[in-house]
Amino acid sequence: MTFSQRLIGWYRKNKRELPWRNTNDAYLIWLSEIILQQTRVDQGMPYYLRFVDAYPDVKSFAAASEDEILRLWQGLGYYSRGRNMLKTARKVVVEHSGKFPERYEDLIKLVGIGEYTASAISSFSSNEAKAVVDGNVYRFLSRYFGVDTPINSTIGKKEFQALADEVLDHENAGEHNQAMIEFGALQCKPKNPSCELCPFNDSCFAFEQSKVNVLPVKLKKLKIRERVFYFFLVMKNNQILMKRRINSDIWAGLNDLPSIEFAERTSVNELMIHPDFKAWFNTDCVIHSISDEIKHILTHQRLFARFVHVDKVNEEFLSKNDWFWVKIDELDQYGQPKLIFDFVKKFLN
Ligand code: ADE
């Protein structure tokens, strides 16, 4: 028996009855796959059924307003997916005369459809021999063949796609792909799979080597921290107010401007009621200008900065905060982060 025959034998006995499996309508398969990228099968099901009910074909979907689509999408999150679906539906109506494409080459050109989705739709709708690789498939292949290349690395993605292509049954690609996904979801589960009951346990690398719990390998992506700052530009007699940065944060030891940090993007109105702002600038200060947001990327942080030009500062805070005046023509002698240096330079010119 081939790999695929064994897999499909398991699938026919164990598969769940899911509504998008009883159709070869590319539009319905597209709907289900986009929803399932966003949520689990049990949570996605009611969304799928509501969408099919409201928009039984791509023409009716394309005729909907964005508000109507987003209302049905509500709760799935990542609303650009919903918006992209509408773009794609409208493109299909115009460029494919309202018939949802079934060929991989046509599908991959549509917004919101990547390699996985194009393979899924083309194989499920017309048996095109394109192997799907989703999280379920990565897990199964990695364990069965003992591949420890990280699944979220560029080389790993290539390697796993090649493996999936190799085991694909070209005559029965749709059912084979469904079976791969189902096997990963039900049998080769992430945690505590029942390997004793597995039809592949006589030849599974991870089972034989007790590596089920360590495969697949995933590279840990360092979390990028996002920070929001308002920086204050205060000038007096050709001087600019600066401060030295403490050592336990970004830009240790460099000089920058007085600032207030927020946990998330904050309006100027909220800034103006911040206790530091009220104390530093009194109520009679005048805000001359506020810059657009500037995005600044550091190795593990992403900064969103706006510069506020304020006419004067409450001088009692100078000594309290270790702020000091720097003559504009001596500014270059003070080490500054590039974000600050570039902005101040542009501002002064
Ligand atoms: N997850 C993504 N696509 C799926 C499908 N067709 N069936 C079950 N789960 C899925």
Tab-separated table of C-alpha atoms and ligand atoms in Angstrom:
chain	number	residue	atom	x	y	z
A	1	MET	CA	0.000	0.000	0.000
A	2	THR	CA	1.238	3.480	-0.786
A	3	PHE	CA	1.377	6.251	1.797
A	4	SER	CA	-1.654	7.884	0.207
A	5	GLN	CA	-3.697	4.673	0.093
A	6	ARG	CA	-3.091	4.081	3.766
A	7	LEU	CA	-3.990	7.687	4.527
A	8	ILE	CA	-7.171	7.641	2.485
A	9	GLY	CA	-8.190	4.326	4.077
A	10	TRP	CA	-7.987	6.022	7.454
A	11	TYR	CA	-9.807	9.119	6.161
A	12	ARG	CA	-12.823	7.304	4.767
A	13	LYS	CA	-13.392	5.631	8.129
A	14	ASN	CA	-12.699	8.606	10.377
A	15	LYS	CA	-13.525	11.826	8.567
A	16	ARG	CA	-15.965	14.385	9.902
A	17	GLU	CA	-18.981	15.301	7.811
A	18	LEU	CA	-18.289	18.941	7.010
A	19	PRO	CA	-20.545	20.899	4.659
A	20	TRP	CA	-17.728	22.204	2.445
A	21	ARG	CA	-16.627	18.650	1.766
A	22	ASN	CA	-19.814	17.774	-0.076
A	23	THR	CA	-19.244	20.194	-2.889
A	24	ASN	CA	-16.850	20.893	-5.696
A	25	ASP	CA	-18.066	24.464	-6.060
A	26	ALA	CA	-14.870	26.536	-5.958
A	27	TYR	CA	-16.728	29.522	-4.538
A	28	LEU	CA	-18.020	27.554	-1.532
A	29	ILE	CA	-14.616	25.990	-0.975
A	30	TRP	CA	-13.023	29.434	-1.099
A	31	LEU	CA	-15.517	30.715	1.509
A	32	SER	CA	-14.770	27.808	3.839
A	33	GLU	CA	-10.996	28.033	3.467
A	34	ILE	CA	-10.832	31.769	4.159
A	35	ILE	CA	-13.022	31.336	7.249
A	36	LEU	CA	-10.962	28.350	8.434
A	37	GLN	CA	-7.759	30.369	8.171
A	38	GLN	CA	-9.281	32.544	10.809
A	39	THR	CA	-10.796	30.073	13.238
A	40	ARG	CA	-11.296	26.420	14.186
A	41	VAL	CA	-13.732	24.150	12.386
A	42	ASP	CA	-16.388	24.182	15.132
A	43	GLN	CA	-16.305	27.958	15.457
A	44	GLY	CA	-16.081	28.563	11.720
A	45	MET	CA	-19.071	26.377	10.835
A	46	PRO	CA	-21.843	28.849	11.780
A	47	TYR	CA	-20.042	31.613	9.886
A	48	TYR	CA	-19.766	29.418	6.823
A	49	LEU	CA	-23.446	28.515	6.962
A	50	ARG	CA	-24.502	32.152	7.389
A	51	PHE	CA	-22.358	33.261	4.452
A	52	VAL	CA	-23.681	30.508	2.180
A	53	ASP	CA	-27.210	31.345	3.180
A	54	ALA	CA	-26.782	35.070	2.513
A	55	TYR	CA	-24.604	34.703	-0.585
A	56	PRO	CA	-25.098	31.346	-2.302
A	57	ASP	CA	-22.863	32.301	-5.237
A	58	VAL	CA	-20.026	34.655	-6.008
A	59	LYS	CA	-22.283	37.081	-7.895
A	60	SER	CA	-24.465	37.703	-4.869
A	61	PHE	CA	-21.358	38.013	-2.691
A	62	ALA	CA	-19.866	40.577	-5.068
A	63	ALA	CA	-23.082	42.599	-5.016
A	64	ALA	CA	-22.965	42.978	-1.231
A	65	SER	CA	-21.703	46.148	0.411
A	66	GLU	CA	-18.564	46.136	2.498
A	67	ASP	CA	-20.677	46.819	5.587
A	68	GLU	CA	-22.814	43.763	4.916
A	69	ILE	CA	-19.784	41.509	4.494
A	70	LEU	CA	-18.076	42.875	7.581
A	71	ARG	CA	-21.237	42.413	9.611
A	72	LEU	CA	-21.294	38.701	8.754
A	73	TRP	CA	-17.544	38.532	9.355
A	74	GLN	CA	-17.936	40.116	12.793
A	75	GLY	CA	-16.164	38.143	15.503
A	76	LEU	CA	-13.663	36.476	13.183
A	77	GLY	CA	-11.185	39.332	13.557
A	78	TYR	CA	-8.576	40.501	11.074
A	79	TYR	CA	-11.159	42.436	9.074
A	80	SER	CA	-8.900	43.017	6.083
A	81	ARG	CA	-9.608	39.370	5.208
A	82	GLY	CA	-13.298	40.198	4.909
A	83	ARG	CA	-12.521	43.234	2.790
A	84	ASN	CA	-10.168	41.251	0.556
A	85	MET	CA	-12.893	38.683	-0.015
A	86	LEU	CA	-15.121	41.366	-1.438
A	87	LYS	CA	-12.331	42.577	-3.757
A	88	THR	CA	-11.755	39.033	-4.928
A	89	ALA	CA	-15.462	38.317	-5.473
A	90	ARG	CA	-15.839	41.476	-7.539
A	91	LYS	CA	-12.773	40.649	-9.589
A	92	VAL	CA	-14.137	37.167	-10.267
A	93	VAL	CA	-17.402	38.635	-11.515
A	94	VAL	CA	-15.616	41.025	-13.862
A	95	GLU	CA	-12.675	38.937	-15.042
A	96	HIS	CA	-14.067	35.395	-14.868
A	97	SER	CA	-17.676	36.143	-15.811
A	98	GLY	CA	-18.846	35.240	-12.334
A	99	LYS	CA	-17.439	31.714	-12.370
A	100	PHE	CA	-15.033	31.191	-9.500
A	101	PRO	CA	-11.714	29.939	-10.956
A	102	GLU	CA	-10.644	26.359	-10.297
A	103	ARG	CA	-7.123	26.463	-11.701
A	104	TYR	CA	-4.200	27.144	-9.362
A	105	GLU	CA	-2.660	29.632	-11.809
A	106	ASP	CA	-5.831	31.741	-11.852
A	107	LEU	CA	-6.477	31.454	-8.122
A	108	ILE	CA	-3.034	32.533	-7.009
A	109	LYS	CA	-3.560	35.897	-8.720
A	110	LEU	CA	-6.524	36.764	-6.496
A	111	VAL	CA	-6.232	38.937	-3.392
A	112	GLY	CA	-6.155	36.942	-0.151
A	113	ILE	CA	-5.331	33.637	-1.873
A	114	GLY	CA	-1.857	32.299	-1.220
A	115	GLU	CA	-0.214	28.986	-2.096
A	116	TYR	CA	-2.127	27.013	0.514
A	117	THR	CA	-5.549	28.370	-0.434
A	118	ALA	CA	-4.934	28.089	-4.180
A	119	SER	CA	-3.860	24.462	-3.728
A	120	ALA	CA	-6.855	23.711	-1.521
A	121	ILE	CA	-9.437	25.246	-3.866
A	122	SER	CA	-7.948	23.787	-7.050
A	123	SER	CA	-7.538	20.286	-5.660
A	124	PHE	CA	-10.894	20.142	-3.815
A	125	SER	CA	-12.864	21.577	-6.742
A	126	SER	CA	-11.174	19.948	-9.739
A	127	ASN	CA	-8.588	17.487	-8.438
A	128	GLU	CA	-5.670	19.585	-9.675
A	129	ALA	CA	-2.480	17.918	-8.428
A	130	LYS	CA	-1.361	20.590	-5.973
A	131	ALA	CA	-0.400	19.482	-2.456
A	132	VAL	CA	-1.670	21.544	0.474
A	133	VAL	CA	0.596	22.322	3.412
A	134	ASP	CA	-1.054	23.827	6.478
A	135	GLY	CA	-0.234	23.446	10.177
A	136	ASN	CA	-1.787	19.980	10.252
A	137	VAL	CA	0.253	18.798	7.300
A	138	TYR	CA	3.512	20.229	8.674
A	139	ARG	CA	2.993	18.331	11.909
A	140	PHE	CA	2.190	15.015	10.295
A	141	LEU	CA	5.036	15.150	7.746
A	142	SER	CA	7.569	16.375	10.270
A	143	ARG	CA	6.794	13.550	12.683
A	144	TYR	CA	6.344	10.780	10.167
A	145	PHE	CA	9.474	11.518	8.136
A	146	GLY	CA	11.506	12.905	11.046
A	147	VAL	CA	12.155	16.317	9.519
A	148	ASP	CA	13.364	18.825	12.091
A	149	THR	CA	13.861	21.805	9.782
A	150	PRO	CA	11.873	24.676	11.329
A	151	ILE	CA	8.471	24.836	9.672
A	152	ASN	CA	8.449	28.639	9.726
A	153	SER	CA	11.809	29.039	7.989
A	154	THR	CA	12.100	29.687	4.261
A	155	ILE	CA	14.067	26.489	3.703
A	156	GLY	CA	11.635	24.520	5.880
A	157	LYS	CA	8.641	25.685	3.872
A	158	LYS	CA	10.330	24.515	0.664
A	159	GLU	CA	11.332	21.197	2.154
A	160	PHE	CA	7.861	20.416	3.485
A	161	GLN	CA	6.182	21.477	0.256
A	162	ALA	CA	8.484	19.103	-1.638
A	163	LEU	CA	7.631	16.255	0.748
A	164	ALA	CA	3.910	16.951	0.457
A	165	ASP	CA	4.236	16.968	-3.354
A	166	GLU	CA	6.081	13.666	-3.222
A	167	VAL	CA	3.427	11.795	-1.258
A	168	LEU	CA	0.496	13.401	-3.117
A	169	ASP	CA	-1.784	11.040	-5.030
A	170	HIS	CA	-2.012	12.825	-8.375
A	171	GLU	CA	-5.127	10.939	-9.440
A	172	ASN	CA	-7.021	11.758	-6.270
A	173	ALA	CA	-5.465	15.025	-5.119
A	174	GLY	CA	-8.593	16.511	-3.568
A	175	GLU	CA	-9.386	13.615	-1.283
A	176	HIS	CA	-5.713	13.096	-0.477
A	177	ASN	CA	-5.365	16.742	0.606
A	178	GLN	CA	-8.526	16.642	2.713
A	179	ALA	CA	-7.191	13.484	4.301
A	180	MET	CA	-3.810	15.068	5.102
A	181	ILE	CA	-5.531	17.977	6.850
A	182	GLU	CA	-7.971	15.704	8.670
A	183	PHE	CA	-5.242	13.317	9.762
A	184	GLY	CA	-3.247	16.162	11.311
A	185	ALA	CA	-6.336	17.589	12.962
A	186	LEU	CA	-7.778	14.346	14.418
A	187	GLN	CA	-5.030	11.747	14.685
A	188	CYS	CA	-1.605	13.418	14.569
A	189	LYS	CA	-2.774	16.081	17.037
A	190	PRO	CA	-0.422	18.684	18.515
A	191	LYS	CA	-0.731	17.346	22.090
A	192	ASN	CA	-0.973	13.740	23.296
A	193	PRO	CA	-1.842	12.015	20.027
A	194	SER	CA	-2.986	8.390	20.380
A	195	CYS	CA	-0.017	6.854	18.587
A	196	GLU	CA	-1.004	3.316	19.643
A	197	LEU	CA	-4.074	3.643	17.393
A	198	CYS	CA	-2.267	5.284	14.481
A	199	PRO	CA	-2.212	3.451	11.136
A	200	PHE	CA	1.300	4.817	10.502
A	201	ASN	CA	2.873	3.750	13.795
A	202	ASP	CA	4.859	0.912	12.191
A	203	SER	CA	6.903	3.410	10.195
A	204	CYS	CA	6.643	6.783	11.948
A	205	PHE	CA	10.042	8.292	12.788
A	206	ALA	CA	8.786	10.327	15.744
A	207	PHE	CA	6.939	7.384	17.264
A	208	GLU	CA	9.921	5.052	16.918
A	209	GLN	CA	12.368	7.631	18.288
A	210	SER	CA	10.068	9.081	20.979
A	211	LYS	CA	10.189	12.479	19.296
A	212	VAL	CA	6.449	13.079	19.008
A	213	ASN	CA	6.628	15.862	21.561
A	214	VAL	CA	9.539	17.697	19.938
A	215	LEU	CA	8.395	17.650	16.310
A	216	PRO	CA	7.639	19.792	14.417
A	217	VAL	CA	10.281	22.410	15.221
A	218	LYS	CA	9.259	26.015	15.060
A	219	LEU	CA	11.607	28.990	15.270
A	220	LYS	CA	10.671	31.268	18.102
A	221	LYS	CA	10.009	34.672	16.642
A	222	LEU	CA	11.225	37.399	18.964
A	223	LYS	CA	8.306	39.485	19.999
A	224	ILE	CA	8.545	42.992	18.626
A	225	ARG	CA	7.537	45.466	21.289
A	226	GLU	CA	5.531	48.451	20.110
A	227	ARG	CA	5.935	51.774	21.890
A	228	VAL	CA	4.273	55.119	21.397
A	229	PHE	CA	6.000	58.385	22.257
A	230	TYR	CA	5.213	62.061	22.209
A	231	PHE	CA	8.440	64.080	22.137
A	232	PHE	CA	8.410	67.733	23.085
A	233	LEU	CA	10.332	70.404	21.236
A	234	VAL	CA	10.792	73.434	23.424
A	235	MET	CA	13.004	76.345	22.303
A	236	LYS	CA	14.243	79.383	24.173
A	237	ASN	CA	16.842	81.984	23.067
A	238	ASN	CA	18.250	79.766	20.329
A	239	GLN	CA	18.426	76.820	22.693
A	240	ILE	CA	16.572	73.567	22.697
A	241	LEU	CA	15.504	71.588	25.741
A	242	MET	CA	17.103	68.164	25.995
A	243	LYS	CA	17.562	65.335	28.414
A	244	ARG	CA	19.902	62.421	28.833
A	245	ARG	CA	18.448	58.962	28.547
A	246	ILE	CA	18.769	56.504	31.374
A	247	ASN	CA	20.839	53.378	30.967
A	248	SER	CA	18.153	50.762	31.328
A	249	ASP	CA	16.249	51.534	28.150
A	250	ILE	CA	16.772	52.109	24.425
A	251	TRP	CA	19.310	54.760	23.477
A	252	ALA	CA	21.089	54.430	26.827
A	253	GLY	CA	23.283	57.432	27.468
A	254	LEU	CA	22.178	59.335	24.394
A	255	ASN	CA	20.400	62.651	24.551
A	256	ASP	CA	16.857	63.157	23.419
A	257	LEU	CA	13.871	65.359	24.136
A	258	PRO	CA	11.460	65.334	27.062
A	259	SER	CA	8.831	62.758	26.232
A	260	ILE	CA	5.775	60.908	27.446
A	261	GLU	CA	5.320	57.269	26.568
A	262	PHE	CA	1.961	55.586	26.084
A	263	ALA	CA	1.081	51.912	25.862
A	264	GLU	CA	-0.873	52.501	22.659
A	265	ARG	CA	-1.635	55.219	20.150
A	266	THR	CA	-3.159	58.138	21.998
A	267	SER	CA	-4.914	61.265	20.770
A	268	VAL	CA	-3.578	64.753	21.447
A	269	ASN	CA	-6.609	65.369	23.663
A	270	GLU	CA	-5.587	62.467	25.856
A	271	LEU	CA	-2.001	63.651	25.822
A	272	MET	CA	-3.101	67.036	27.141
A	273	ILE	CA	-4.751	65.512	30.192
A	274	HIS	CA	-1.738	63.344	31.041
A	275	PRO	CA	-0.469	64.416	34.505
A	276	ASP	CA	3.092	64.951	33.245
A	277	PHE	CA	1.919	67.074	30.359
A	278	LYS	CA	-0.221	69.219	32.653
A	279	ALA	CA	2.608	69.652	35.108
A	280	TRP	CA	5.349	70.340	32.591
A	281	PHE	CA	3.536	72.724	30.315
A	282	ASN	CA	0.892	74.437	32.503
A	283	THR	CA	-2.489	75.232	31.081
A	284	ASP	CA	-1.494	78.434	29.322
A	285	CYS	CA	1.129	76.853	27.067
A	286	VAL	CA	0.590	76.995	23.327
A	287	ILE	CA	1.089	74.003	21.055
A	288	HIS	CA	2.531	75.414	17.831
A	289	SER	CA	2.540	72.221	15.831
A	290	ILE	CA	2.341	68.438	16.016
A	291	SER	CA	4.153	66.252	13.522
A	292	ASP	CA	2.666	63.317	11.688
A	293	GLU	CA	3.439	59.962	13.213
A	294	ILE	CA	6.929	58.728	12.444
A	295	LYS	CA	7.559	54.995	12.529
A	296	HIS	CA	11.011	54.025	13.674
A	297	ILE	CA	12.254	50.427	13.657
A	298	LEU	CA	14.777	49.131	16.166
A	299	THR	CA	15.968	45.558	16.459
A	300	HIS	CA	13.270	44.364	18.849
A	301	GLN	CA	11.059	47.392	19.071
A	302	ARG	CA	8.870	49.444	16.821
A	303	LEU	CA	8.440	53.059	17.842
A	304	PHE	CA	5.629	55.368	16.845
A	305	ALA	CA	6.694	58.943	17.504
A	306	ARG	CA	5.094	62.347	17.203
A	307	PHE	CA	6.844	65.614	17.923
A	308	VAL	CA	4.979	68.391	19.653
A	309	HIS	CA	6.325	71.938	19.390
A	310	VAL	CA	5.359	73.710	22.598
A	311	ASP	CA	6.046	77.380	23.266
A	312	LYS	CA	7.326	77.133	26.829
A	313	VAL	CA	7.960	74.787	29.685
A	314	ASN	CA	7.350	75.039	33.403
A	315	GLU	CA	10.932	75.815	34.414
A	316	GLU	CA	10.638	74.226	37.821
A	317	PHE	CA	10.835	70.835	36.100
A	318	LEU	CA	14.212	71.493	34.510
A	319	SER	CA	16.228	70.538	37.564
A	320	LYS	CA	13.693	67.968	38.780
A	321	ASN	CA	13.916	66.063	35.509
A	322	ASP	CA	17.583	66.633	34.674
A	323	TRP	CA	16.593	68.586	31.603
A	324	PHE	CA	19.037	71.102	30.192
A	325	TRP	CA	19.232	73.717	27.467
A	326	VAL	CA	21.518	73.096	24.529
A	327	LYS	CA	22.569	75.874	22.160
A	328	ILE	CA	21.346	75.089	18.675
A	329	ASP	CA	24.771	75.565	17.134
A	330	GLU	CA	26.236	73.112	19.656
A	331	LEU	CA	23.580	70.470	19.045
A	332	ASP	CA	25.953	68.283	17.032
A	333	GLN	CA	28.146	67.802	20.096
A	334	TYR	CA	25.383	65.875	21.843
A	335	GLY	CA	24.950	62.239	20.869
A	336	GLN	CA	21.355	61.705	19.837
A	337	PRO	CA	19.265	58.832	18.514
A	338	LYS	CA	18.788	59.089	14.764
A	339	LEU	CA	15.027	59.509	15.112
A	340	ILE	CA	15.508	62.623	17.235
A	341	PHE	CA	18.512	64.014	15.387
A	342	ASP	CA	16.851	63.780	11.970
A	343	PHE	CA	13.629	65.334	13.128
A	344	VAL	CA	15.236	68.244	14.982
A	345	LYS	CA	17.545	68.972	12.078
A	346	LYS	CA	14.630	69.066	9.631
A	347	PHE	CA	12.605	71.122	12.041
A	348	LEU	CA	15.298	73.741	12.436
A	349	ASN	CA	15.929	74.104	8.711
B	1	ADE	N1	-8.924	23.492	7.835
B	1	ADE	C1	-8.642	24.154	6.705
B	1	ADE	N2	-9.237	23.616	5.660
B	1	ADE	C2	-9.966	22.591	6.126
B	1	ADE	C3	-10.823	21.651	5.545
B	1	ADE	N3	-11.079	21.695	4.251
B	1	ADE	N4	-11.383	20.740	6.339
B	1	ADE	C4	-11.121	20.726	7.654
B	1	ADE	N5	-10.343	21.580	8.249
B	1	ADE	C5	-9.762	22.511	7.506
